[in-house]
Short mmCIF file of C-alpha atoms and ligand atoms in Angstrom, two decimals:
data_model
loop_
_atom_site.label_atom_id
_atom_site.label_comp_id
_atom_site.label_asym_id
_atom_site.label_seq_id
_atom_site.Cartn_x
_atom_site.Cartn_y
_atom_site.Cartn_z
CA MET I 16 -18.79 -9.66 -21.36
CA ARG I 17 -15.74 -11.96 -21.43
CA TYR I 18 -14.97 -13.93 -18.27
CA LEU I 19 -11.38 -15.18 -17.90
CA LYS I 20 -9.94 -17.32 -15.11
CA PRO I 21 -6.13 -17.35 -15.31
CA SER I 22 -4.35 -20.05 -13.34
CA SER I 23 -1.14 -18.17 -12.50
CA VAL I 24 -0.10 -14.62 -11.65
CA SER I 25 1.96 -14.31 -14.84
CA GLU I 26 -1.00 -15.38 -16.94
CA ALA I 27 -3.22 -12.92 -15.03
CA ALA I 28 -0.70 -10.13 -15.64
CA ASP I 29 -0.52 -10.92 -19.36
CA VAL I 30 -4.30 -11.05 -19.72
CA LEU I 31 -4.66 -7.78 -17.82
CA GLU I 32 -2.00 -6.15 -20.02
CA SER I 33 -3.72 -7.14 -23.26
CA SER I 34 -7.36 -6.69 -22.21
CA ARG I 35 -7.24 -3.92 -19.55
CA GLY I 36 -10.12 -5.84 -17.99
CA MET I 37 -11.38 -5.66 -14.43
CA ILE I 38 -9.88 -7.85 -11.72
CA LEU I 39 -12.40 -9.96 -9.84
CA ALA I 40 -11.56 -11.60 -6.51
CA GLY I 41 -14.45 -12.48 -4.15
CA GLY I 42 -16.87 -10.26 -6.09
CA THR I 43 -18.60 -8.90 -2.96
CA ASP I 44 -17.97 -5.32 -4.07
CA ALA I 45 -17.51 -5.86 -7.81
CA TYR I 46 -20.84 -7.62 -8.44
CA VAL I 47 -22.68 -4.90 -6.52
CA TYR I 48 -21.07 -2.20 -8.68
CA MET I 49 -21.96 -4.09 -11.87
CA ALA I 50 -25.53 -4.72 -10.73
CA GLU I 51 -25.95 -1.05 -9.84
CA GLY I 52 -24.50 0.05 -13.19
CA PHE I 53 -21.42 1.81 -11.76
CA CYS I 54 -19.14 -0.16 -14.07
CA HIS I 55 -19.52 -2.20 -17.25
CA PRO I 56 -16.30 -4.16 -17.76
CA GLU I 57 -15.82 -5.83 -21.14
CA THR I 58 -13.51 -8.39 -19.57
CA LEU I 59 -13.57 -9.82 -16.05
CA ILE I 60 -10.33 -11.42 -14.86
CA ASP I 61 -11.12 -13.77 -12.00
CA ILE I 62 -7.97 -14.26 -9.89
CA SER I 63 -9.68 -16.04 -7.01
CA SER I 64 -8.38 -19.53 -7.94
CA ILE I 65 -4.69 -18.64 -8.22
CA ASP I 66 -3.15 -20.66 -5.38
CA THR I 67 -0.08 -18.45 -4.94
CA LEU I 68 -2.34 -15.48 -4.18
CA ARG I 69 -3.62 -17.14 -1.02
CA GLY I 70 -2.07 -17.70 2.37
CA ILE I 71 -0.08 -16.08 5.16
CA TYR I 72 3.60 -16.94 5.60
CA VAL I 73 7.04 -15.58 6.45
CA ALA I 74 9.11 -14.33 3.49
CA THR I 75 12.01 -12.02 2.68
CA ASP I 76 11.08 -8.77 0.96
CA ASP I 77 12.88 -6.75 -1.74
CA ARG I 78 15.04 -5.10 0.98
CA GLU I 79 16.13 -8.51 2.33
CA GLU I 80 14.00 -7.95 5.44
CA GLU I 81 11.80 -10.58 7.02
CA VAL I 82 8.11 -9.91 6.49
CA ILE I 83 4.74 -11.55 7.01
CA ARG I 84 3.38 -11.96 3.51
CA ILE I 85 -0.37 -12.14 2.87
CA GLY I 86 -1.62 -13.20 -0.57
CA ALA I 87 -4.11 -10.72 -2.02
CA CYS I 88 -6.80 -13.40 -2.41
CA THR I 89 -6.59 -14.55 1.21
CA THR I 90 -10.15 -14.28 2.44
CA ILE I 91 -11.25 -11.90 5.15
CA ALA I 92 -12.37 -14.97 7.16
CA GLU I 93 -8.84 -16.43 6.94
CA ILE I 94 -7.38 -13.11 8.13
CA ALA I 95 -9.86 -12.96 11.01
CA ALA I 96 -8.97 -16.48 12.14
CA SER I 97 -5.19 -16.35 11.76
CA GLN I 98 -3.05 -16.54 14.90
CA ASP I 99 -0.10 -15.42 12.76
CA LEU I 100 -1.30 -11.85 12.33
CA PRO I 101 -1.36 -8.86 14.70
CA THR I 102 -4.58 -8.41 16.66
CA CYS I 103 -5.67 -5.13 15.05
CA LEU I 104 -5.78 -6.71 11.59
CA ARG I 105 -7.69 -9.74 12.83
CA GLN I 106 -10.14 -7.48 14.69
CA GLY I 107 -10.58 -5.32 11.58
CA ALA I 108 -11.30 -8.42 9.49
CA ARG I 109 -13.83 -9.66 12.06
CA ALA I 110 -15.69 -6.36 11.71
CA VAL I 111 -16.29 -6.89 7.97
CA GLY I 112 -19.90 -7.72 7.00
CA SER I 113 -21.33 -11.16 7.72
CA PRO I 114 -19.78 -14.68 7.65
CA GLN I 115 -20.86 -15.01 4.00
CA ILE I 116 -19.11 -11.76 3.05
CA ARG I 117 -15.99 -12.68 5.03
CA ASN I 118 -15.82 -16.13 3.39
CA LEU I 119 -15.94 -14.70 -0.13
CA GLY I 120 -14.36 -11.28 0.27
CA THR I 121 -10.60 -10.96 0.13
CA ILE I 122 -8.13 -8.64 1.80
CA GLY I 123 -6.88 -7.58 -1.65
CA GLY I 124 -10.43 -6.66 -2.62
CA ASN I 125 -10.89 -4.65 0.56
CA VAL I 126 -7.66 -2.76 -0.13
CA CYS I 127 -8.18 -2.19 -3.88
CA ASN I 128 -11.79 -1.18 -3.41
CA ALA I 129 -10.29 1.72 -1.43
CA SER I 130 -13.42 2.65 0.46
CA PRO I 131 -12.53 5.13 3.22
CA CYS I 132 -14.52 2.91 5.61
CA GLY I 133 -12.82 -0.38 4.63
CA ASP I 134 -12.17 -2.15 7.93
CA THR I 135 -8.72 -3.54 7.14
CA LEU I 136 -7.24 -0.26 5.89
CA ALA I 137 -6.50 1.51 9.18
CA PRO I 138 -4.97 -1.69 10.64
CA LEU I 139 -2.72 -2.08 7.57
CA LEU I 140 -1.68 1.56 7.79
CA CYS I 141 -0.92 1.31 11.49
CA LEU I 142 1.12 -1.85 10.87
CA ASP I 143 3.26 -0.11 8.24
CA ALA I 144 2.13 -2.49 5.47
CA ARG I 145 3.63 -2.45 1.98
CA PHE I 146 1.82 -3.59 -1.15
CA VAL I 147 3.46 -5.60 -3.93
CA LEU I 148 1.86 -4.65 -7.25
CA ARG I 149 2.20 -6.95 -10.21
CA ALA I 150 2.21 -6.17 -13.95
CA SER I 151 3.40 -8.22 -16.91
CA GLY I 152 6.73 -6.35 -16.80
CA GLY I 153 7.42 -7.19 -13.12
CA THR I 154 6.52 -5.90 -9.68
CA ARG I 155 6.79 -2.65 -7.75
CA VAL I 156 6.33 -2.09 -4.04
CA ILE I 157 4.41 0.78 -2.52
CA ALA I 158 3.83 1.77 1.10
CA CYS I 159 0.23 1.59 2.32
CA GLU I 160 0.63 5.26 3.22
CA ASP I 161 1.11 6.16 -0.46
CA PHE I 162 -1.39 3.73 -2.02
CA PHE I 163 -4.73 5.48 -1.46
CA THR I 164 -5.38 8.72 -3.33
CA GLY I 165 -9.10 9.29 -2.65
CA PRO I 166 -12.38 7.46 -2.11
CA LYS I 167 -12.19 4.38 -4.39
CA LYS I 168 -8.96 5.70 -5.86
CA THR I 169 -5.48 4.21 -5.65
CA VAL I 170 -2.15 4.43 -7.45
CA LEU I 171 -2.83 1.08 -9.22
CA LYS I 172 -2.27 1.41 -12.96
CA PRO I 173 -4.75 -0.25 -15.36
CA ASN I 174 -2.23 -3.03 -16.07
CA GLU I 175 -1.43 -3.76 -12.39
CA PHE I 176 -3.01 -5.82 -9.66
CA LEU I 177 -2.19 -6.36 -6.01
CA GLU I 178 -0.24 -9.56 -5.52
CA PHE I 179 0.81 -9.46 -1.85
CA ILE I 180 0.56 -7.40 1.29
CA GLU I 181 3.67 -7.42 3.46
CA LEU I 182 3.92 -6.54 7.15
CA PRO I 183 7.22 -6.00 8.96
CA ALA I 184 8.00 -9.13 10.99
CA SER I 185 8.37 -6.78 13.97
CA SER I 186 4.63 -6.01 13.86
CA CYS I 187 4.10 -9.37 15.54
CA GLY I 188 6.07 -8.18 18.55
CA LYS I 189 3.82 -5.16 19.07
CA ALA I 190 0.55 -4.83 20.95
CA SER I 191 -2.26 -3.64 18.70
CA ALA I 192 -6.01 -3.10 18.69
CA PHE I 193 -8.79 -2.02 16.33
CA ARG I 194 -12.09 -0.35 17.19
CA MET I 195 -15.03 0.56 14.96
CA ILE I 196 -18.49 1.93 15.41
CA GLY I 197 -21.44 1.35 13.10
CA ASN I 198 -25.17 1.93 13.22
CA ARG I 199 -25.92 -1.56 14.45
CA LYS I 200 -24.25 -4.90 15.04
CA GLY I 201 -23.73 -7.18 12.03
CA GLN I 202 -23.12 -5.91 8.47
CA ALA I 203 -22.88 -2.29 9.63
CA ILE I 204 -20.26 -0.33 7.70
CA SER I 205 -17.92 1.72 9.92
CA GLN I 206 -18.99 5.27 10.71
CA ALA I 207 -15.49 5.61 12.08
CA ASN I 208 -12.70 3.21 12.96
CA ALA I 209 -9.30 3.39 14.60
CA SER I 210 -6.25 1.19 14.90
CA VAL I 211 -3.29 1.50 17.27
CA SER I 212 -0.02 -0.43 17.53
CA LEU I 213 2.74 0.13 20.07
CA VAL I 214 5.42 -1.34 22.24
CA MET I 215 5.41 -0.66 26.00
CA VAL I 216 8.92 0.05 27.29
CA ASP I 217 9.13 0.38 31.09
CA GLY I 218 5.44 1.25 31.14
CA ARG I 219 5.85 3.99 28.52
CA MET I 220 4.45 4.05 24.99
CA SER I 221 6.98 3.58 22.24
CA ASP I 222 7.05 2.80 18.49
CA LEU I 223 3.49 4.05 18.39
CA ARG I 224 1.35 4.20 15.24
CA VAL I 225 -2.24 5.40 15.16
CA ALA I 226 -4.44 5.22 12.05
CA VAL I 227 -8.10 6.09 11.53
CA GLY I 228 -10.66 5.30 8.84
CA SER I 229 -13.95 6.77 7.60
CA VAL I 230 -12.95 10.26 8.73
CA ALA I 231 -11.20 11.50 5.56
CA PRO I 232 -11.11 10.54 1.86
CA VAL I 233 -8.31 8.06 2.65
CA PRO I 234 -7.20 6.23 5.81
CA LEU I 235 -5.00 8.55 7.85
CA ARG I 236 -2.12 8.27 10.26
CA LEU I 237 -2.30 10.65 13.21
CA GLY I 238 1.32 11.80 13.39
CA LYS I 239 0.71 14.63 15.89
CA LEU I 240 -1.04 12.29 18.28
CA GLU I 241 1.75 9.73 17.94
CA GLU I 242 4.31 12.43 18.82
CA PHE I 243 2.22 13.62 21.75
CA LEU I 244 1.83 10.13 23.21
CA THR I 245 5.31 8.72 22.65
CA GLY I 246 7.19 8.29 25.91
CA LYS I 247 4.11 8.82 28.07
CA ARG I 248 2.44 6.35 30.42
CA VAL I 249 -1.16 5.55 29.48
CA LYS I 250 -2.32 6.69 32.94
CA GLU I 251 -0.90 10.16 32.23
CA VAL I 252 -3.23 10.80 29.30
CA SER I 253 -6.94 11.59 29.26
CA LEU I 254 -9.62 11.77 26.57
CA ALA I 255 -9.56 15.57 26.78
CA MET I 256 -5.83 15.65 25.98
CA PHE I 257 -6.43 13.52 22.90
CA LYS I 258 -8.98 15.71 21.32
CA GLU I 259 -6.85 18.45 19.81
CA PRO I 260 -4.20 16.33 18.08
CA ILE I 261 -6.92 14.02 16.71
CA LEU I 262 -9.23 16.74 15.46
CA GLU I 263 -6.31 18.49 13.79
CA GLY I 264 -5.56 15.32 11.85
CA ILE I 265 -8.99 14.23 10.57
CA ARG I 266 -11.39 15.61 7.93
CA PRO I 267 -14.75 13.87 8.47
CA ILE I 268 -17.81 14.63 6.34
CA ASP I 269 -21.58 14.40 6.82
CA ASP I 270 -23.02 11.48 4.89
CA VAL I 271 -25.81 8.90 5.02
CA ARG I 272 -24.13 6.99 7.79
CA SER I 273 -23.13 9.76 10.17
CA SER I 274 -22.55 13.46 10.79
CA ALA I 275 -19.06 14.95 10.76
CA SER I 276 -19.40 16.15 14.35
CA TYR I 277 -20.41 12.68 15.57
CA ARG I 278 -17.43 11.18 13.73
CA GLN I 279 -15.13 13.67 15.45
CA GLU I 280 -16.40 12.82 18.92
CA VAL I 281 -16.45 9.09 18.39
CA THR I 282 -13.00 8.90 16.79
CA VAL I 283 -11.46 10.36 19.93
CA ALA I 284 -13.16 7.66 22.02
CA LEU I 285 -12.24 4.85 19.61
CA VAL I 286 -8.56 5.77 19.62
CA PHE I 287 -8.56 6.04 23.42
CA ASP I 288 -10.22 2.65 23.78
CA ALA I 289 -7.83 0.96 21.33
CA LEU I 290 -4.88 2.50 23.14
CA ALA I 291 -6.16 1.24 26.48
CA GLU I 292 -6.44 -2.29 25.08
CA CYS I 293 -2.86 -2.14 23.78
CA ALA I 294 -1.54 -0.87 27.08
CA SER I 295 -3.31 -3.64 28.98
CA LYS I 296 -1.47 -6.49 27.34
CA ASP I 297 2.05 -7.65 26.83
CA SER I 298 3.65 -7.03 23.48
CA GLY I 299 4.36 -10.01 21.25
CA GLU I 300 0.80 -11.10 20.73
CA CYS I 301 0.82 -13.23 17.56
CA GLU I 302 2.55 -16.51 17.03
CA GLY I 303 4.38 -15.48 13.86
CA ALA I 304 3.36 -16.67 10.39
CA GLY I 305 4.12 -20.27 9.77
CA ALA I 306 4.84 -20.90 13.44
C1 FAD K 92 -23.44 -6.84 2.41
C2 FAD K 92 -22.02 -6.33 2.40
C3 FAD K 92 -21.44 -5.94 3.61
C4 FAD K 92 -20.13 -5.47 3.63
N1 FAD K 92 -19.60 -5.08 4.83
C5 FAD K 92 -18.35 -4.58 4.87
C6 FAD K 92 -17.79 -4.15 6.11
O1 FAD K 92 -18.41 -4.22 7.17
N2 FAD K 92 -16.51 -3.66 6.09
C7 FAD K 92 -15.78 -3.58 4.94
O2 FAD K 92 -14.63 -3.15 4.98
N3 FAD K 92 -16.29 -3.97 3.75
C8 FAD K 92 -17.55 -4.47 3.68
N4 FAD K 92 -18.09 -4.86 2.48
C9 FAD K 92 -17.29 -4.69 1.25
C10 FAD K 92 -16.56 -5.95 0.72
O3 FAD K 92 -17.13 -7.14 1.17
C11 FAD K 92 -15.07 -5.93 1.05
O4 FAD K 92 -14.50 -4.72 0.58
C12 FAD K 92 -14.32 -7.14 0.47
O5 FAD K 92 -13.11 -7.30 1.17
C13 FAD K 92 -14.02 -7.00 -1.01
O6 FAD K 92 -13.25 -8.12 -1.42
P1 FAD K 92 -13.62 -8.95 -2.73
O7 FAD K 92 -12.61 -10.01 -2.86
O8 FAD K 92 -15.04 -9.38 -2.71
O9 FAD K 92 -13.41 -7.83 -3.86
P2 FAD K 92 -14.06 -7.75 -5.30
O10 FAD K 92 -15.49 -7.40 -5.18
O11 FAD K 92 -13.72 -8.94 -6.12
O12 FAD K 92 -13.24 -6.50 -5.87
C14 FAD K 92 -13.40 -5.20 -5.30
C15 FAD K 92 -12.60 -4.19 -6.15
O13 FAD K 92 -11.21 -4.40 -5.98
C16 FAD K 92 -10.58 -4.80 -7.22
N5 FAD K 92 -9.66 -5.88 -6.85
C17 FAD K 92 -9.94 -6.99 -6.10
N6 FAD K 92 -8.81 -7.69 -5.88
C18 FAD K 92 -7.80 -7.02 -6.50
C19 FAD K 92 -6.40 -7.25 -6.64
N7 FAD K 92 -5.78 -8.29 -6.05
N8 FAD K 92 -5.69 -6.37 -7.36
C20 FAD K 92 -6.28 -5.31 -7.95
N9 FAD K 92 -7.60 -5.03 -7.86
C21 FAD K 92 -8.35 -5.89 -7.14
C22 FAD K 92 -11.71 -5.21 -8.15
O14 FAD K 92 -11.39 -4.94 -9.51
C23 FAD K 92 -12.85 -4.31 -7.65
O15 FAD K 92 -12.71 -3.02 -8.20
C24 FAD K 92 -19.40 -5.36 2.42
C25 FAD K 92 -19.98 -5.77 1.21
C26 FAD K 92 -21.27 -6.24 1.20
C27 FAD K 92 -21.89 -6.67 -0.12
#
């Protein structure tokens, strides 16, 4: 096996183009797959030391809009600790594995691994994230909503890697929360997770986005629930009212971690709890990248 460590994104893109190797970031998923024989890459392209792939800062995107830009190799621990990011993403990052995993693992790895139970995916979907994909010929931008195509499957082409994640600057002005449930505390993979972001206007829910993970082959937005809740006061809604629009939207399965029926029940409670947290605080919860 060849091991390459490019020092810039353009070098990484060129190496990927010519070798069609496998990108390596923190290795917390990749080394497991190699050890278990799920993949046998001829070339490993380690992007973890490329400085420009790390950090959280304000930038202008391809539409000339202000965004919070997160380098793909920013570690999960850095995401969890950042005051410049919305709460739901920080809470999702805090739910990932152990301190060792969070220190090595990257947000780009969590996204590109595309596990339905990845703990940063529902937060990114609920924050309307966009992904900047890099190839030797240039970049293209894709909405989080369109990135995942199935368990461990994405629209990434063999010659592309994730360079940045971008969040609308307005996501910092919203209240947001993430909830997950696992079999036990510490290192437990989500049996289900949920993320909510909203703005309260005169006590009513507005600009609401709800996303759930581990209950379908890809993270899902719950459009019907968003419609149902928009304009309502939190006190007007009950768990029972939630059930139908949530169950219509999700497609959980039985697996080693949980039964489909348990996932259905618990997702309703997780969304309700996340919503209650959002409603309990003022909007405008993060300091803004670079502040
Ligand atoms: C013990 C343990 C516990 C864990 N617990 C959790 C948990 O609770 N929640 C959770 O969500 N995850 C968990 N994970 C999974 C893992 O730690 C995360 O998914 C992590 O964020 C992966 O990041 P990484 O940098 O290590 O990715 P890597 O292992 O380096 O890469 C993962 C995959 O993504 C690809 N890739 C990485 N970066 C890019 C990029 N920039 N562009 C294109 N492709 C890329 C690689 O080719 C590979 O296919 C756990 C893993 C372990 C071993």
